[in-house]
Short mmCIF file of C-alpha atoms and ligand atoms in Angstrom, two decimals:
data_model
loop_
_atom_site.label_atom_id
_atom_site.label_comp_id
_atom_site.label_asym_id
_atom_site.label_seq_id
_atom_site.Cartn_x
_atom_site.Cartn_y
_atom_site.Cartn_z
CA MET J 1318 107.73 100.54 133.05
CA ARG J 1319 110.09 101.21 130.19
CA ALA J 1320 109.56 99.07 127.11
CA LYS J 1321 112.06 96.26 126.66
CA THR J 1322 113.96 96.29 123.39
CA GLN J 1323 116.65 94.15 121.85
CA ASN J 1324 118.98 97.14 121.66
CA PRO J 1325 120.26 97.80 125.16
CA SER J 1326 121.53 101.27 124.30
CA TYR J 1327 118.12 102.89 124.02
CA SER J 1328 114.47 102.09 123.92
CA LEU J 1329 112.62 102.65 120.69
CA THR J 1330 109.63 104.00 122.53
CA GLU J 1331 111.76 106.82 123.87
CA ASN J 1332 111.99 110.18 122.26
CA PRO J 1333 115.77 110.52 121.92
CA MET J 1334 115.41 114.26 122.24
CA GLN J 1335 113.80 114.09 125.67
CA PRO J 1336 115.39 113.52 129.08
CA ILE J 1337 114.92 109.95 130.20
CA THR J 1338 112.32 110.71 132.87
CA GLU J 1339 110.02 112.20 130.26
CA ARG J 1340 110.36 109.33 127.85
CA GLU J 1341 107.32 107.31 128.85
CA GLN J 1342 105.59 107.96 125.55
CA GLN J 1343 103.66 104.75 125.07
CA THR J 1344 100.02 104.73 124.12
CA ALA J 1345 97.95 107.60 125.38
CA SER J 1346 94.26 108.32 125.30
CA ARG J 1347 93.02 110.81 122.73
CA PRO J 1348 95.28 113.83 123.07
CA ALA J 1349 93.85 117.28 123.31
CA GLY J 1350 94.93 119.89 120.87
CA ALA J 1351 96.42 117.85 118.01
CA LEU J 1352 93.76 119.06 115.57
CA GLU J 1353 91.94 121.72 117.47
CA SER J 1354 92.99 124.84 115.59
CA GLY J 1355 91.91 123.62 112.18
CA PRO J 1356 91.44 120.59 109.92
CA LEU J 1357 93.97 118.01 108.89
CA VAL J 1358 95.02 118.50 105.27
CA ILE J 1359 96.50 115.56 103.38
CA VAL J 1360 98.47 116.51 100.27
CA GLY J 1361 98.15 113.67 97.78
CA GLY J 1362 95.01 112.86 99.74
CA CYS J 1363 93.26 110.83 97.04
CA GLY J 1364 96.16 108.37 96.67
CA HIS J 1365 96.68 104.88 98.06
CA VAL J 1366 98.36 106.22 101.20
CA GLY J 1367 96.57 109.55 101.62
CA LEU J 1368 92.96 108.48 101.24
CA PRO J 1369 92.84 105.65 103.81
CA LEU J 1370 94.80 107.86 106.19
CA GLY J 1371 92.25 110.63 105.78
CA LEU J 1372 89.43 108.16 106.34
CA ALA J 1373 91.10 106.92 109.52
CA PHE J 1374 91.17 110.45 110.98
CA ALA J 1375 87.65 111.27 109.78
CA ARG J 1376 86.41 108.03 111.37
CA LYS J 1377 87.66 109.41 114.71
CA GLY J 1378 85.50 112.50 114.25
CA TYR J 1379 88.11 114.91 112.89
CA GLN J 1380 87.79 117.27 109.94
CA VAL J 1381 89.89 116.15 106.99
CA GLU J 1382 90.63 117.87 103.67
CA LEU J 1383 92.12 115.74 100.90
CA LEU J 1384 94.16 117.97 98.61
CA ASP J 1385 95.08 116.35 95.30
CA THR J 1386 96.15 117.48 91.84
CA SER J 1387 94.06 114.78 90.17
CA ALA J 1388 90.69 116.37 89.43
CA GLU J 1389 89.42 112.94 88.38
CA ARG J 1390 90.24 111.32 91.71
CA VAL J 1391 88.89 114.31 93.63
CA ALA J 1392 85.56 114.05 91.79
CA LEU J 1393 85.38 110.29 92.38
CA VAL J 1394 86.06 110.64 96.09
CA ASN J 1395 83.55 113.48 96.53
CA SER J 1396 80.92 111.36 94.78
CA GLY J 1397 81.51 108.60 97.33
CA ARG J 1398 83.47 106.23 95.12
CA MET J 1399 86.92 104.89 96.02
CA PRO J 1400 89.40 105.29 93.13
CA PHE J 1401 90.92 101.89 94.07
CA HIS J 1402 90.13 99.00 96.35
CA GLU J 1403 90.78 99.35 100.07
CA ASP J 1404 89.23 96.96 102.60
CA ASP J 1405 86.40 98.54 104.64
CA ALA J 1406 86.72 101.88 102.83
CA ASP J 1407 83.59 102.10 100.64
CA GLU J 1408 81.08 102.43 103.45
CA LEU J 1409 83.33 104.62 105.57
CA LEU J 1410 83.84 107.03 102.67
CA GLY J 1411 80.07 107.43 102.28
CA GLU J 1412 79.58 107.93 106.02
CA THR J 1413 82.34 110.50 106.49
CA LEU J 1414 81.26 112.47 103.41
CA LYS J 1415 77.68 112.51 104.64
CA ALA J 1416 78.77 113.66 108.07
CA GLY J 1417 80.71 116.50 106.43
CA ARG J 1418 83.99 115.38 108.01
CA LEU J 1419 85.80 114.61 104.75
CA ARG J 1420 86.18 116.58 101.55
CA ALA J 1421 88.47 116.27 98.55
CA THR J 1422 89.70 119.31 96.67
CA THR J 1423 92.23 120.51 94.11
CA ASP J 1424 92.32 123.96 95.70
CA ASN J 1425 95.58 124.70 97.53
CA ARG J 1426 93.79 127.23 99.70
CA ALA J 1427 92.58 124.26 101.71
CA MET J 1428 95.93 124.45 103.51
CA GLU J 1429 95.37 127.95 104.85
CA ASN J 1430 93.50 126.96 107.99
CA ALA J 1431 95.06 123.55 108.56
CA SER J 1432 96.52 122.75 111.93
CA ALA J 1433 98.46 119.85 110.42
CA ILE J 1434 99.48 118.96 106.86
CA ILE J 1435 100.57 115.45 105.91
CA VAL J 1436 102.31 114.92 102.56
CA THR J 1437 101.65 111.60 100.79
CA ILE J 1438 102.52 112.37 97.18
CA GLY J 1439 104.41 109.83 95.04
CA THR J 1440 108.20 109.50 95.06
CA PRO J 1441 108.99 107.38 92.00
CA VAL J 1442 112.33 106.21 90.62
CA ASP J 1443 113.27 107.17 87.08
CA GLU J 1444 114.08 104.91 84.12
CA TYR J 1445 117.62 104.42 85.51
CA LEU J 1446 116.15 103.38 88.87
CA ASP J 1447 117.45 106.56 90.51
CA PRO J 1448 115.03 108.55 92.68
CA SER J 1449 113.12 110.89 90.42
CA VAL J 1450 113.38 113.87 92.72
CA GLY J 1451 112.47 116.73 90.37
CA GLU J 1452 108.70 116.64 90.72
CA PHE J 1453 108.74 115.82 94.41
CA ASP J 1454 111.18 118.68 95.08
CA ARG J 1455 109.05 121.11 93.08
CA SER J 1456 105.93 120.07 94.99
CA ILE J 1457 107.70 120.40 98.33
CA ASP J 1458 109.16 123.81 97.43
CA GLN J 1459 105.70 124.99 96.51
CA LEU J 1460 104.32 123.60 99.73
CA LEU J 1461 106.97 125.32 101.82
CA GLN J 1462 105.84 128.64 100.37
CA GLN J 1463 102.34 127.93 101.57
CA VAL J 1464 102.78 126.55 105.07
CA ARG J 1465 102.04 129.02 107.81
CA PRO J 1466 103.55 129.72 111.21
CA GLY J 1467 102.36 127.24 113.79
CA GLN J 1468 101.38 124.53 111.32
CA LEU J 1469 102.65 120.99 111.72
CA LEU J 1470 104.10 119.65 108.46
CA ILE J 1471 104.55 115.89 108.23
CA LEU J 1472 106.25 114.04 105.38
CA ARG J 1473 104.79 110.56 104.91
CA SER J 1474 105.87 109.80 101.35
CA THR J 1475 108.80 107.40 101.26
CA VAL J 1476 111.83 109.66 100.83
CA PHE J 1477 115.56 109.05 100.55
CA PRO J 1478 117.63 109.53 103.70
CA GLY J 1479 118.29 113.14 104.65
CA VAL J 1480 115.31 114.81 102.99
CA THR J 1481 113.61 115.84 106.24
CA ASP J 1482 116.77 117.35 107.74
CA ARG J 1483 117.39 119.20 104.48
CA LEU J 1484 113.89 120.67 104.58
CA ALA J 1485 114.36 121.61 108.22
CA ARG J 1486 117.52 123.51 107.27
CA GLN J 1487 115.65 125.21 104.43
CA LEU J 1488 112.92 126.33 106.84
CA GLU J 1489 115.54 127.53 109.28
CA GLN J 1490 117.34 129.54 106.56
CA GLN J 1491 114.04 131.13 105.64
CA ARG J 1492 113.60 131.97 109.36
CA ARG J 1493 110.53 129.77 109.45
CA GLY J 1494 111.38 127.69 112.50
CA ASP J 1495 107.79 128.29 113.60
CA VAL J 1496 106.72 125.51 111.23
CA ASP J 1497 107.05 122.11 112.95
CA LEU J 1498 108.44 119.43 110.65
CA ALA J 1499 108.45 115.66 111.11
CA TYR J 1500 108.89 112.49 109.08
CA CYS J 1501 106.32 109.78 109.86
CA PRO J 1502 106.51 106.91 107.34
CA GLU J 1503 103.70 104.68 106.21
CA ARG J 1504 104.34 100.95 106.87
CA ILE J 1505 100.92 99.61 106.06
CA VAL J 1506 100.04 96.81 103.66
CA GLN J 1507 98.25 98.40 100.73
CA GLY J 1508 94.58 97.41 100.76
CA GLN J 1509 94.44 96.93 104.52
CA SER J 1510 95.33 100.40 105.74
CA LEU J 1511 92.19 100.97 107.75
CA ILE J 1512 92.78 97.78 109.69
CA GLU J 1513 96.52 98.10 110.12
CA LEU J 1514 96.63 101.79 111.03
CA GLU J 1515 94.77 100.92 114.21
CA ARG J 1516 97.09 98.04 115.05
CA LEU J 1517 100.63 99.01 114.14
CA PRO J 1518 102.95 101.47 115.86
CA GLN J 1519 103.82 104.70 114.10
CA LEU J 1520 107.44 105.80 113.69
CA ILE J 1521 107.92 109.49 114.47
CA GLY J 1522 110.99 111.44 113.31
CA GLY J 1523 110.61 115.03 114.53
CA ALA J 1524 113.07 117.65 113.28
CA THR J 1525 112.72 119.24 116.73
CA GLN J 1526 111.42 118.17 120.11
CA ARG J 1527 108.23 120.16 119.63
CA ALA J 1528 107.61 118.72 116.16
CA ALA J 1529 108.11 115.18 117.49
CA ASP J 1530 105.64 115.79 120.31
CA ARG J 1531 103.04 117.32 118.02
CA ALA J 1532 103.36 114.56 115.42
CA ALA J 1533 103.06 111.94 118.17
CA ASP J 1534 99.92 113.62 119.53
CA LEU J 1535 98.44 113.61 116.06
CA PHE J 1536 99.14 109.95 115.32
CA ARG J 1537 97.96 108.81 118.75
CA ILE J 1538 94.49 109.70 117.48
CA ILE J 1539 94.59 106.72 115.11
CA CYS J 1540 97.51 104.49 116.20
CA PRO J 1541 97.99 102.35 119.29
CA LYS J 1542 101.60 103.37 119.88
CA VAL J 1543 104.27 105.77 118.67
CA ILE J 1544 108.00 105.11 118.43
CA PHE J 1545 110.46 108.00 118.32
CA LEU J 1546 113.47 108.18 116.04
CA LYS J 1547 115.58 110.92 114.53
CA PRO J 1548 114.27 111.94 111.07
CA VAL J 1549 117.06 110.21 109.15
CA GLU J 1550 116.55 107.06 111.25
CA ALA J 1551 112.83 107.07 110.46
CA GLU J 1552 113.60 107.55 106.75
CA LEU J 1553 116.05 104.66 106.80
CA ALA J 1554 113.70 102.48 108.86
CA LYS J 1555 111.05 102.76 106.16
CA LEU J 1556 113.51 101.92 103.38
CA PHE J 1557 114.97 99.03 105.41
CA CYS J 1558 111.45 97.58 105.86
CA ASN J 1559 110.79 97.43 102.15
CA ALA J 1560 114.32 96.39 101.15
CA TRP J 1561 114.24 93.58 103.73
CA ARG J 1562 110.95 92.26 102.34
CA TYR J 1563 112.19 92.57 98.78
CA ILE J 1564 115.39 90.63 99.58
CA ASN J 1565 113.38 88.02 101.47
CA PHE J 1566 111.28 87.38 98.34
CA ALA J 1567 114.45 87.27 96.24
CA ILE J 1568 115.94 84.48 98.38
CA SER J 1569 112.89 82.30 97.79
CA ASN J 1570 112.92 83.10 94.10
CA GLN J 1571 116.62 82.23 93.88
CA PHE J 1572 115.97 78.91 95.71
CA TRP J 1573 113.14 78.20 93.24
CA VAL J 1574 115.54 78.74 90.33
CA ILE J 1575 118.21 76.50 91.92
CA ALA J 1576 115.67 73.72 92.61
CA ASN J 1577 114.63 73.90 88.96
CA GLN J 1578 118.21 73.60 87.79
CA PHE J 1579 118.39 70.31 89.75
CA GLU J 1580 114.99 69.28 88.37
CA ALA J 1581 113.75 69.11 91.96
CA ASP J 1582 110.23 70.07 92.99
CA PHE J 1583 110.61 73.31 94.93
CA GLN J 1584 107.21 72.94 96.58
CA HIS J 1585 108.20 69.59 98.11
CA ILE J 1586 111.28 71.22 99.55
CA TYR J 1587 109.35 74.31 100.68
CA ARG J 1588 106.76 72.26 102.55
CA ALA J 1589 109.33 69.94 104.07
CA LEU J 1590 111.67 72.60 105.33
CA ARG J 1591 108.87 74.48 107.10
CA GLU J 1592 107.02 71.53 108.59
CA ASP J 1593 107.29 71.64 112.39
CA TYR J 1594 110.36 73.81 111.99
CA PRO J 1595 109.58 77.34 113.23
CA ARG J 1596 112.94 78.81 112.24
CA MET J 1597 111.90 78.57 108.59
CA ALA J 1598 108.37 79.88 109.10
CA SER J 1599 109.26 83.30 107.67
CA VAL J 1600 110.52 81.97 104.33
CA ALA J 1601 108.40 83.61 101.64
CA ARG J 1602 106.76 81.68 98.85
CA PRO J 1603 108.45 82.20 95.50
CA GLY J 1604 106.58 84.47 93.12
CA PHE J 1605 106.55 87.92 91.63
CA ALA J 1606 107.86 90.54 94.06
CA ALA J 1607 106.65 93.75 92.52
CA GLY J 1608 104.43 96.75 93.05
CA PRO J 1609 104.93 100.46 93.51
CA CYS J 1610 107.17 100.26 96.58
CA LEU J 1611 109.47 97.28 97.12
CA LEU J 1612 111.74 97.62 94.09
CA LYS J 1613 111.60 101.40 94.13
CA ASP J 1614 112.54 101.69 97.78
CA THR J 1615 115.31 99.11 97.48
CA MET J 1616 116.69 101.14 94.58
CA GLN J 1617 116.40 104.39 96.56
CA LEU J 1618 118.51 102.85 99.26
CA GLY J 1619 121.03 101.67 96.66
CA ALA J 1620 121.18 105.02 94.90
CA PHE J 1621 121.98 106.83 98.13
CA ASN J 1622 124.44 104.26 99.38
CA HIS J 1623 127.00 105.10 96.68
CA GLY J 1624 125.66 102.23 94.58
CA SER J 1625 127.08 99.73 97.07
CA PHE J 1626 123.88 98.12 98.33
CA VAL J 1627 124.91 94.89 96.63
CA LEU J 1628 122.29 92.69 98.31
CA GLY J 1629 119.55 95.02 97.11
CA GLN J 1630 120.92 95.06 93.59
CA ALA J 1631 121.25 91.27 93.54
CA ALA J 1632 117.65 90.99 94.77
CA MET J 1633 116.52 93.24 91.94
CA MET J 1634 118.25 91.07 89.35
CA ILE J 1635 116.68 87.92 90.76
CA ASN J 1636 113.16 89.30 91.20
CA GLU J 1637 113.04 91.27 87.96
CA GLY J 1638 114.65 88.37 86.06
CA LEU J 1639 112.06 85.87 87.22
CA PRO J 1640 109.55 86.33 84.35
CA TYR J 1641 112.28 85.58 81.81
CA LEU J 1642 113.57 82.53 83.72
CA LEU J 1643 110.04 81.25 84.17
CA VAL J 1644 109.41 81.39 80.43
CA GLN J 1645 112.74 79.67 79.67
CA ASN J 1646 111.69 76.83 82.01
CA ILE J 1647 108.26 76.54 80.46
CA LYS J 1648 109.76 76.44 76.98
CA HIS J 1649 111.52 73.17 77.84
CA ALA J 1650 108.19 71.54 78.64
CA TYR J 1651 105.77 73.10 76.11
CA PRO J 1652 105.96 74.18 72.44
CA LEU J 1653 105.03 77.76 73.28
CA ASN J 1654 105.26 78.99 69.70
CA GLU J 1655 102.31 76.73 68.83
CA MET J 1656 100.25 77.66 71.88
CA THR J 1657 97.79 80.23 73.14
CA VAL J 1658 98.82 81.03 76.68
CA GLY J 1659 96.43 82.51 79.25
CA LEU J 1660 97.92 84.72 81.95
CA LEU J 1661 95.82 84.84 85.13
CA GLY J 1662 96.23 87.90 87.32
CA MET J 1663 97.81 91.21 86.31
CA ALA J 1664 97.75 93.17 89.61
CA PHE J 1665 101.02 93.40 91.48
CA LYS J 1666 99.73 91.25 94.34
CA PRO J 1667 96.82 88.93 95.12
CA ASN J 1668 93.33 90.44 95.54
CA SER J 1669 94.54 93.94 94.62
CA ASP J 1670 93.37 96.11 91.71
CA ASP J 1671 96.72 97.91 91.45
CA PRO J 1672 98.79 97.03 88.35
CA ARG J 1673 101.62 99.48 89.13
CA SER J 1674 105.02 97.88 88.44
CA SER J 1675 103.39 94.45 88.27
CA LEU J 1676 105.70 91.73 86.98
CA SER J 1677 102.74 90.06 85.24
CA TYR J 1678 103.10 92.79 82.63
CA LYS J 1679 106.78 91.95 82.22
CA LEU J 1680 105.85 88.26 81.93
CA ARG J 1681 103.35 89.16 79.23
CA LYS J 1682 106.09 90.95 77.25
CA VAL J 1683 108.37 87.90 77.41
CA LEU J 1684 105.51 85.56 76.48
CA LEU J 1685 104.56 87.71 73.49
CA LEU J 1686 107.98 86.93 72.00
CA GLU J 1687 107.55 83.20 72.48
CA CYS J 1688 103.88 82.24 72.13
CA ARG J 1689 101.40 82.03 69.29
CA LYS J 1690 99.03 84.18 71.31
CA VAL J 1691 98.85 85.58 74.84
CA LEU J 1692 95.55 86.35 76.58
CA CYS J 1693 95.58 88.18 79.91
CA THR J 1694 92.85 88.46 82.49
CA ASP J 1695 92.29 89.97 85.92
CA PRO J 1696 89.02 90.34 87.84
CA PHE J 1697 90.07 93.64 89.46
CA VAL J 1698 92.44 95.56 87.19
CA PRO J 1699 90.69 98.07 84.92
CA ASP J 1700 92.69 97.60 81.70
CA PRO J 1701 90.92 97.58 78.30
CA ASP J 1702 93.55 95.19 76.89
CA LEU J 1703 92.51 92.41 79.22
CA THR J 1704 90.19 89.52 78.31
CA SER J 1705 87.43 87.96 80.39
CA LEU J 1706 88.33 84.93 82.49
CA ASN J 1707 85.82 82.75 80.62
CA ASP J 1708 87.34 83.70 77.30
CA VAL J 1709 90.84 82.91 78.54
CA LEU J 1710 89.75 79.56 80.00
CA GLU J 1711 88.02 78.67 76.75
CA ARG J 1712 90.81 79.64 74.36
CA ALA J 1713 94.09 79.01 76.18
CA ASP J 1714 96.10 75.80 75.77
CA LEU J 1715 98.18 76.56 78.83
CA LEU J 1716 97.58 78.79 81.86
CA ILE J 1717 100.20 80.68 83.84
CA VAL J 1718 99.29 82.28 87.15
CA GLY J 1719 100.83 85.74 87.35
CA THR J 1720 98.94 86.85 90.45
CA PRO J 1721 97.23 84.21 92.59
CA HIS J 1722 93.97 86.03 93.35
CA ASP J 1723 91.62 84.14 95.69
CA ALA J 1724 89.04 84.30 92.90
CA TYR J 1725 91.01 81.62 91.02
CA LYS J 1726 91.07 79.19 93.92
CA GLY J 1727 88.87 76.14 93.49
CA LEU J 1728 88.41 76.66 89.74
CA LYS J 1729 88.65 73.53 87.61
CA PHE J 1730 91.01 73.93 84.69
CA ARG J 1731 90.92 71.73 81.62
CA GLN J 1732 94.42 72.78 80.55
CA PRO J 1733 97.75 72.56 82.42
CA VAL J 1734 98.40 75.36 84.93
CA ILE J 1735 101.78 76.75 85.90
CA ASP J 1736 101.73 78.52 89.23
CA ILE J 1737 105.09 78.99 90.92
CA THR J 1738 103.36 80.02 94.15
CA THR J 1739 101.28 76.81 93.90
CA THR J 1740 98.49 78.46 95.80
CA ILE J 1741 96.25 77.82 92.80
CA GLY J 1742 97.74 75.42 90.33
CA LYS J 1743 98.15 72.39 92.57
N1 LIG H 1462 101.08 102.40 98.16
C1 LIG H 1462 101.63 101.94 99.25
O1 LIG H 1462 101.29 100.85 99.72
C2 LIG H 1462 102.67 102.72 100.01
C3 LIG H 1462 103.06 102.26 101.26
C4 LIG H 1462 103.99 102.98 101.98
C5 LIG H 1462 104.52 104.14 101.44
N2 LIG H 1462 104.15 104.56 100.20
C6 LIG H 1462 104.72 105.82 99.70
O2 LIG H 1462 103.71 106.80 99.78
C7 LIG H 1462 103.84 107.74 98.69
C8 LIG H 1462 102.53 107.78 97.92
O3 LIG H 1462 102.28 106.51 97.35
P1 LIG H 1462 100.85 106.14 96.81
O4 LIG H 1462 100.88 104.68 96.48
O5 LIG H 1462 99.80 106.64 97.71
O6 LIG H 1462 100.82 106.97 95.45
P2 LIG H 1462 99.51 107.37 94.61
O7 LIG H 1462 100.00 107.68 93.25
O8 LIG H 1462 98.44 106.37 94.80
O9 LIG H 1462 99.02 108.71 95.33
C9 LIG H 1462 99.68 109.93 95.22
C10 LIG H 1462 98.61 111.01 95.04
O10 LIG H 1462 99.27 112.27 95.08
C11 LIG H 1462 98.65 113.11 94.11
N3 LIG H 1462 99.63 114.17 93.84
C12 LIG H 1462 100.77 114.11 93.13
N4 LIG H 1462 101.42 115.29 93.19
C13 LIG H 1462 100.67 116.12 93.96
C14 LIG H 1462 100.83 117.44 94.41
N5 LIG H 1462 101.88 118.18 94.08
N6 LIG H 1462 99.84 117.98 95.21
C15 LIG H 1462 98.77 117.24 95.56
N7 LIG H 1462 98.58 115.96 95.15
C16 LIG H 1462 99.53 115.40 94.38
C17 LIG H 1462 98.32 112.17 92.96
O11 LIG H 1462 97.31 112.70 92.13
C18 LIG H 1462 97.86 110.92 93.72
O12 LIG H 1462 96.47 110.91 93.95
C19 LIG H 1462 105.05 107.25 97.90
O13 LIG H 1462 106.19 107.90 98.38
C20 LIG H 1462 105.12 105.78 98.24
O14 LIG H 1462 106.42 105.27 98.10
C21 LIG H 1462 103.21 103.88 99.50
#
């Protein structure tokens, strides 16, 4: 049976490069050969994407080498300690190291015997919110010098549209068509990779038919289903995912601002419009939409759409402007310049230890201009400038929830609490 899709023109489970009779590419049992000629090497393997991915393959009994330029992370991983929090990862790291199935290294020679190489290095935007391609390009150029005939090279970092086809052309010009190239994006919620990798389908964008087949065989080891796209479609699909989520958060944040302008209680409205009304079930709670991916990927899409991704740009102004608007609202109700304000939660999302691009830090900057003193706390983020929760609760006149960690739920506060997500404050 062919999978049913909403798009009648083609099924997403089909490999568009294959004749229709061969397109039944749904879930398969463990494929032979995907990693039989050598280990899997993950470049950027000690990062938030690379490490859980490596653990997922090692858990299935395969040999994994984590290649990373950070000697500090490599040492941590080899000593059995996760450099960041990831659900279910601590024990698995110890087990796979002990079994000799996982190893981290800074030595590029690890790639020599690999049957497959997956690239998960960072792809940041620069200070003008344009993709900062220099370092990524240098790393990829270096990598292309090192890949060998017959190896499968998979890009998994989030890249701007067209990168995979450009690399395929580069390989072709260098007469290195014997390297199989594919783009296979990561669409996992950070912190829950080991759970979600086993549940969610994997998008596969092979530069050639053979590359698509090989990449699919590889990912079938850890994923329940693969979905074939052209490389540029897979690149866009990843960016669309994050831009859609970012815009979705922006709508709620904009509604929150509008409700405030009318002095209406947004939470009353939010609860009422969702109650027994499934069409509004997907409305996000207002709050800080931040982190290493959502803004960056929305901006990547904007930068490569001739600057005309107006919805994305509007979402950025709303989401990034929220800390300032929040403080302006609070100023009407409290004499901030006479107060010590405690900021709860500095990670970019609840229950995470990752402060990258967290809007709590932007909120802190705005508060520093307005308040007598600002004290910040987070149970997970390792930042020497933070204060203990007890100290903040003791000294602050007013609390603002930046990141609603579960650890704050159920606490009794003696001072007023402002929590626009109202998962904690009310
Ligand atoms: N974090 C997420 O939830 C997430 C989700 C989907 C996609 N992505 C994308 O995945 C990519 C990686 O993100 P991340 O959060 O894992 O970043 P990260 O900074 O946590 O990890 C990147 C790792 O690559 C290493 N590295 C950098 N240059 C290297 C090189 N030349 N050779 C070997 N190692 C190198 C770094 O030391 C680091 O350990 C980005 O493109 C990001 O947009 C991230």
